[in-house]
mmCIF file of C-alpha atoms in Angstrom:
data_model
loop_
_atom_site.group_PDB
_atom_site.id
_atom_site.type_symbol
_atom_site.label_atom_id
_atom_site.label_comp_id
_atom_site.label_asym_id
_atom_site.label_seq_id
_atom_site.Cartn_x
_atom_site.Cartn_y
_atom_site.Cartn_z
ATOM 1 C CA MET L 1 42.686 7.007 157.004
ATOM 2 C CA LEU L 2 44.910 4.257 154.627
ATOM 3 C CA LYS L 3 42.218 1.513 154.361
ATOM 4 C CA TYR L 4 43.766 -2.361 153.116
ATOM 5 C CA ASP L 5 42.499 -4.950 151.269
ATOM 6 C CA PHE L 6 42.888 -7.621 153.150
ATOM 7 C CA GLY L 7 40.129 -9.974 151.047
ATOM 8 C CA ASP L 8 36.101 -9.923 152.109
ATOM 9 C CA GLY L 9 35.114 -10.812 155.867
ATOM 10 C CA VAL L 10 38.876 -8.380 156.940
ATOM 11 C CA THR L 11 38.941 -4.552 157.997
ATOM 12 C CA GLY L 12 42.718 -3.495 157.653
ATOM 13 C CA PHE L 13 44.105 0.370 157.607
ATOM 14 C CA SER L 14 46.220 2.866 159.655
ATOM 15 C CA THR L 15 45.630 6.331 161.179
ATOM 16 C CA GLU L 16 46.537 9.537 159.505
ATOM 17 C CA ALA L 17 47.327 12.747 162.205
ATOM 18 C CA GLY L 18 43.743 14.073 162.660
ATOM 19 C CA ASP L 19 41.537 10.995 161.913
ATOM 20 C CA LEU L 20 39.308 9.487 164.535
ATOM 21 C CA VAL L 21 38.337 5.752 165.504
ATOM 22 C CA LYS L 22 35.039 5.412 166.031
ATOM 23 C CA CYS L 23 35.517 1.328 167.566
ATOM 24 C CA ASP L 24 37.061 0.098 171.004
ATOM 25 C CA ILE L 25 40.574 -0.953 170.074
ATOM 26 C CA ILE L 26 42.768 -3.216 171.848
ATOM 27 C CA VAL L 27 46.424 -1.673 171.952
ATOM 28 C CA PRO L 28 49.602 -2.731 174.449
ATOM 29 C CA VAL L 29 49.636 -0.287 177.155
ATOM 30 C CA GLN L 30 53.372 -0.307 176.988
ATOM 31 C CA GLN L 31 55.427 -1.236 173.622
ATOM 32 C CA VAL L 32 58.143 -2.309 174.559
ATOM 33 C CA HIS L 33 60.494 -2.924 171.065
ATOM 34 C CA GLY L 34 60.305 -6.579 172.528
ATOM 35 C CA THR L 35 59.002 -9.403 171.082
ATOM 36 C CA LYS L 36 56.502 -10.592 173.676
ATOM 37 C CA ILE L 37 53.126 -11.456 172.005
ATOM 38 C CA ALA L 38 49.650 -11.399 173.219
ATOM 39 C CA ILE L 39 47.512 -14.476 171.893
ATOM 40 C CA ILE L 40 43.878 -13.391 172.466
ATOM 41 C CA LYS L 41 40.997 -16.433 172.030
ATOM 42 C CA ASP L 42 38.485 -15.590 173.898
ATOM 43 C CA ALA L 43 37.271 -12.110 174.239
ATOM 44 C CA ALA L 44 35.688 -13.013 177.209
ATOM 45 C CA THR L 45 38.811 -13.048 178.977
ATOM 46 C CA PRO L 46 41.058 -10.026 179.574
ATOM 47 C CA VAL L 47 44.515 -10.014 178.282
ATOM 48 C CA ASP L 48 47.320 -8.418 179.686
ATOM 49 C CA THR L 49 49.241 -6.336 176.631
ATOM 50 C CA TYR L 50 51.947 -4.615 178.817
ATOM 51 C CA GLY L 51 55.217 -5.107 177.927
ATOM 52 C CA VAL L 52 53.747 -6.074 174.821
ATOM 53 C CA ASP L 53 54.531 -5.825 171.210
ATOM 54 C CA ALA L 54 51.964 -7.995 169.052
ATOM 55 C CA ILE L 55 48.631 -9.194 169.010
ATOM 56 C CA ILE L 56 46.980 -11.986 167.875
ATOM 57 C CA THR L 57 43.488 -12.855 168.291
ATOM 58 C CA ASN L 58 40.615 -14.954 166.212
ATOM 59 C CA VAL L 59 38.107 -13.976 167.344
ATOM 60 C CA ASN L 60 35.765 -11.651 165.073
ATOM 61 C CA GLY L 61 34.511 -8.493 165.438
ATOM 62 C CA LEU L 62 37.696 -7.953 168.081
ATOM 63 C CA THR L 63 39.903 -4.910 166.825
ATOM 64 C CA ILE L 64 43.506 -5.438 167.658
ATOM 65 C CA GLY L 65 46.423 -2.796 166.736
ATOM 66 C CA VAL L 66 49.769 -1.501 167.103
ATOM 67 C CA LYS L 67 50.625 2.223 167.589
ATOM 68 C CA THR L 68 53.077 4.308 165.818
ATOM 69 C CA ALA L 69 55.415 6.941 165.118
ATOM 70 C CA ASP L 70 58.116 5.917 162.939
ATOM 71 C CA CYS L 71 58.348 2.508 163.418
ATOM 72 C CA VAL L 72 57.420 -0.473 160.893
ATOM 73 C CA PRO L 73 53.615 -1.611 161.688
ATOM 74 C CA ILE L 74 52.645 -5.225 160.498
ATOM 75 C CA LEU L 75 49.044 -6.152 160.178
ATOM 76 C CA ALA L 76 48.233 -10.004 159.228
ATOM 77 C CA TYR L 77 46.135 -12.341 157.437
ATOM 78 C CA ASP L 78 45.647 -15.717 157.531
ATOM 79 C CA ARG L 79 42.529 -16.869 154.988
ATOM 80 C CA VAL L 80 42.703 -19.954 156.204
ATOM 81 C CA GLN L 81 42.654 -19.998 159.484
ATOM 82 C CA ARG L 82 41.030 -16.801 159.745
ATOM 83 C CA VAL L 83 43.027 -15.337 162.239
ATOM 84 C CA VAL L 84 44.555 -11.857 162.319
ATOM 85 C CA ALA L 85 48.055 -9.948 163.881
ATOM 86 C CA ALA L 86 49.231 -6.809 164.588
ATOM 87 C CA ILE L 87 52.607 -6.433 165.089
ATOM 88 C CA HIS L 88 55.278 -3.054 166.426
ATOM 89 C CA SER L 89 58.609 -3.816 164.987
ATOM 90 C CA GLY L 90 60.839 -0.819 165.578
ATOM 91 C CA TRP L 91 64.649 -1.057 164.974
ATOM 92 C CA LYS L 92 64.954 -3.252 168.032
ATOM 93 C CA GLY L 93 62.179 -5.485 167.727
ATOM 94 C CA THR L 94 64.106 -6.192 163.650
ATOM 95 C CA ILE L 95 66.832 -7.210 165.790
ATOM 96 C CA ALA L 96 64.893 -9.457 167.999
ATOM 97 C CA ASN L 97 63.093 -10.134 164.915
ATOM 98 C CA ILE L 98 59.769 -9.903 166.022
ATOM 99 C CA VAL L 99 58.169 -10.600 163.176
ATOM 100 C CA THR L 100 59.721 -13.933 162.656
ATOM 101 C CA SER L 101 58.112 -14.980 166.519
ATOM 102 C CA VAL L 102 54.626 -13.285 165.174
ATOM 103 C CA ILE L 103 54.515 -15.918 162.232
ATOM 104 C CA GLU L 104 55.878 -18.892 164.185
ATOM 105 C CA LYS L 105 53.214 -18.300 166.972
ATOM 106 C CA MET L 106 50.119 -18.359 164.956
ATOM 107 C CA GLN L 107 51.395 -21.546 164.098
ATOM 108 C CA ALA L 108 51.562 -23.461 166.532
ATOM 109 C CA GLU L 109 48.483 -21.308 168.554
ATOM 110 C CA PHE L 110 46.669 -21.494 165.575
ATOM 111 C CA GLY L 111 47.819 -23.935 162.978
ATOM 112 C CA CYS L 112 48.355 -20.868 160.265
ATOM 113 C CA SER L 113 50.192 -21.542 157.634
ATOM 114 C CA PRO L 114 52.688 -18.771 156.030
ATOM 115 C CA HIS L 115 51.838 -18.990 152.465
ATOM 116 C CA ASP L 116 48.199 -18.536 153.026
ATOM 117 C CA ILE L 117 49.107 -15.320 155.308
ATOM 118 C CA LYS L 118 48.905 -11.731 153.324
ATOM 119 C CA ALA L 119 50.921 -8.720 155.572
ATOM 120 C CA VAL L 120 50.614 -5.337 155.026
ATOM 121 C CA ILE L 121 53.787 -3.316 156.119
ATOM 122 C CA GLY L 122 51.955 0.371 157.266
ATOM 123 C CA PRO L 123 53.618 3.798 156.727
ATOM 124 C CA CYS L 124 56.588 3.816 158.462
ATOM 125 C CA ILE L 125 60.304 5.721 158.325
ATOM 126 C CA HIS L 126 61.731 4.782 155.195
ATOM 127 C CA LEU L 127 65.710 4.525 154.305
ATOM 128 C CA GLU L 128 66.313 8.208 152.861
ATOM 129 C CA SER L 129 65.286 9.176 156.037
ATOM 130 C CA PHE L 130 66.195 7.153 159.191
ATOM 131 C CA GLU L 131 69.770 8.340 160.243
ATOM 132 C CA VAL L 132 71.713 5.668 162.427
ATOM 133 C CA GLY L 133 75.121 6.123 164.615
ATOM 134 C CA ASP L 134 77.376 3.612 163.537
ATOM 135 C CA GLU L 135 77.018 1.811 166.543
ATOM 136 C CA VAL L 136 73.548 0.756 165.504
ATOM 137 C CA PHE L 137 74.460 0.542 161.746
ATOM 138 C CA GLN L 138 76.960 -2.417 163.339
ATOM 139 C CA ILE L 139 74.593 -4.398 165.006
ATOM 140 C CA PHE L 140 72.412 -4.800 161.787
ATOM 141 C CA LYS L 141 75.726 -5.325 159.655
ATOM 142 C CA GLU L 142 76.536 -8.512 162.445
ATOM 143 C CA ALA L 143 72.894 -9.886 162.087
ATOM 144 C CA GLY L 144 73.554 -10.347 158.100
ATOM 145 C CA TYR L 145 71.452 -6.570 156.528
ATOM 146 C CA ILE L 146 74.658 -4.473 155.490
ATOM 147 C CA SER L 147 72.728 -5.140 151.893
ATOM 148 C CA PHE L 148 69.802 -2.659 153.840
ATOM 149 C CA CYS L 149 72.143 -0.053 154.703
ATOM 150 C CA LYS L 150 73.652 2.721 153.000
ATOM 151 C CA ARG L 151 76.227 5.618 153.274
ATOM 152 C CA MET L 152 74.377 8.808 152.626
ATOM 153 C CA ARG L 153 75.716 12.551 152.430
ATOM 154 C CA ILE L 154 74.290 14.912 154.719
ATOM 155 C CA PRO L 155 72.270 17.738 153.186
ATOM 156 C CA ASN L 156 74.052 21.089 153.542
ATOM 157 C CA THR L 157 77.330 19.402 154.386
ATOM 158 C CA THR L 158 80.544 19.325 152.267
ATOM 159 C CA GLY L 159 80.231 16.001 151.293
ATOM 160 C CA ASP L 160 80.459 14.148 155.168
ATOM 161 C CA GLU L 161 78.241 10.953 155.329
ATOM 162 C CA ARG L 162 75.910 9.233 157.844
ATOM 163 C CA TRP L 163 74.590 5.475 158.005
ATOM 164 C CA HIS L 164 70.646 4.687 157.193
ATOM 165 C CA ILE L 165 68.715 1.755 157.491
ATOM 166 C CA ASP L 166 65.810 0.647 154.809
ATOM 167 C CA LEU L 167 63.903 -1.502 158.067
ATOM 168 C CA PRO L 168 60.887 -1.931 156.324
ATOM 169 C CA SER L 169 63.050 -3.908 154.518
ATOM 170 C CA VAL L 170 64.297 -5.845 156.651
ATOM 171 C CA CYS L 171 60.749 -6.807 157.732
ATOM 172 C CA ARG L 172 59.817 -7.649 154.339
ATOM 173 C CA ARG L 173 62.828 -10.156 154.982
ATOM 174 C CA GLN L 174 61.617 -11.221 157.558
ATOM 175 C CA LEU L 175 58.492 -12.254 156.291
ATOM 176 C CA ALA L 176 59.504 -14.093 153.459
ATOM 177 C CA ASN L 177 61.981 -16.179 154.996
ATOM 178 C CA SER L 178 59.188 -16.957 157.517
ATOM 179 C CA GLY L 179 56.892 -18.128 154.295
ATOM 180 C CA VAL L 180 54.867 -15.066 153.860
ATOM 181 C CA THR L 181 54.712 -14.343 149.901
ATOM 182 C CA ASP L 182 52.146 -12.097 149.891
ATOM 183 C CA ILE L 183 52.888 -9.196 151.370
ATOM 184 C CA THR L 184 52.113 -5.343 150.668
ATOM 185 C CA MET L 185 54.853 -2.730 152.076
ATOM 186 C CA ARG L 186 53.418 0.800 151.946
ATOM 187 C CA ASP L 187 55.293 3.536 150.579
ATOM 188 C CA GLU L 188 54.574 6.406 152.475
ATOM 189 C CA CYS L 189 57.468 7.563 155.026
ATOM 190 C CA THR L 190 56.046 9.172 158.332
ATOM 191 C CA TYR L 191 59.454 11.062 158.920
ATOM 192 C CA GLU L 192 59.225 12.889 155.218
ATOM 193 C CA GLN L 193 55.087 13.011 155.148
ATOM 194 C CA TYR L 194 54.827 14.673 158.491
ATOM 195 C CA PRO L 195 52.389 15.428 159.626
ATOM 196 C CA ARG L 196 50.284 13.907 157.686
ATOM 197 C CA PHE L 197 51.690 11.119 160.053
ATOM 198 C CA PHE L 198 53.019 11.140 163.415
ATOM 199 C CA SER L 199 57.064 11.019 163.279
ATOM 200 C CA ALA L 200 58.728 11.100 166.331
ATOM 201 C CA ARG L 201 61.949 12.234 164.762
ATOM 202 C CA ARG L 202 60.445 15.126 163.457
ATOM 203 C CA MET L 203 58.255 15.882 166.875
ATOM 204 C CA LYS L 204 60.410 14.775 169.855
ATOM 205 C CA GLU L 205 59.417 15.936 172.553
ATOM 206 C CA LYS L 206 56.220 17.907 170.620
ATOM 207 C CA LEU L 207 55.309 13.903 170.431
ATOM 208 C CA GLU L 208 53.437 13.760 173.137
ATOM 209 C CA ASP L 209 50.645 10.306 172.979
ATOM 210 C CA ASN L 210 50.113 11.106 169.842
ATOM 211 C CA ARG L 211 50.378 7.970 167.678
ATOM 212 C CA ILE L 212 49.460 5.918 164.708
ATOM 213 C CA LEU L 213 47.042 3.825 165.471
ATOM 214 C CA ASN L 214 48.023 0.336 162.693
ATOM 215 C CA CYS L 215 44.505 -2.062 163.258
ATOM 216 C CA ILE L 216 42.951 -5.408 161.740
ATOM 217 C CA ARG L 217 39.151 -7.100 162.491
ATOM 218 C CA LEU L 218 37.820 -9.959 161.508
#
C-alpha cells in the first residue's frame, strides 16, 4: 500500500494488488470518464455516486476514494478549510478538465483557496506505456497539450512509431493552472509495474472488477 504524507489529521493511500482495506469507503458506483462531482457535507445524508468521477467532503472520519487501473488518480487536501477530494481522470476526463472542475467546486462550496491545497497524483500509466491512436493525439493537440505528446518507436520493429501521451503530467499542469502549487506526482507506472498494480491495458478482459483504490480521509 502506498501511503501519502498530507500532514497531521489526514490519511491518504493507494492500494496495491492483494491489499485489504479494513474500512468503509465511499466510491463512485459507476465512473463514466466525465466531470460529475459528488459533494458530501453530511455523513447521514445519502449521496448518489452513480456516474460520478470525483468526490469532495469536509466530513471527519469519512473515507472517500476513486477506482483506477491505468487512469490518473488525484487526491487533494485543503489544510485550512479541511476539505478533501478524490478524482478519477482518464484521458477523456482529462480532456474534459475534471481536475479544474473539482478545484473550482472546492472553492465554490467550501471557500477553499488553491494555494492551501496539497495534491498527490497516484500510480497510473505513464508516457512510455500510454500509446494512443492518431485520433486521440489530435484531440490532445487541439486542446493545447502537444508538448505532452511524443512519437516513440514500437518495440521489436524496424522503426515504426506511435504517439504517446504523458497523462499524469497533463493533470499536473491542470492543477498548476488552477493555482495549486503543492503537487506530488508518484513515479509508479501501473502498466510497467503490473502485477504490483492492476493495469487495464495489461489485463484486458482479465481485469474484471479489480481496481486500485485511491482514498483520503479527514
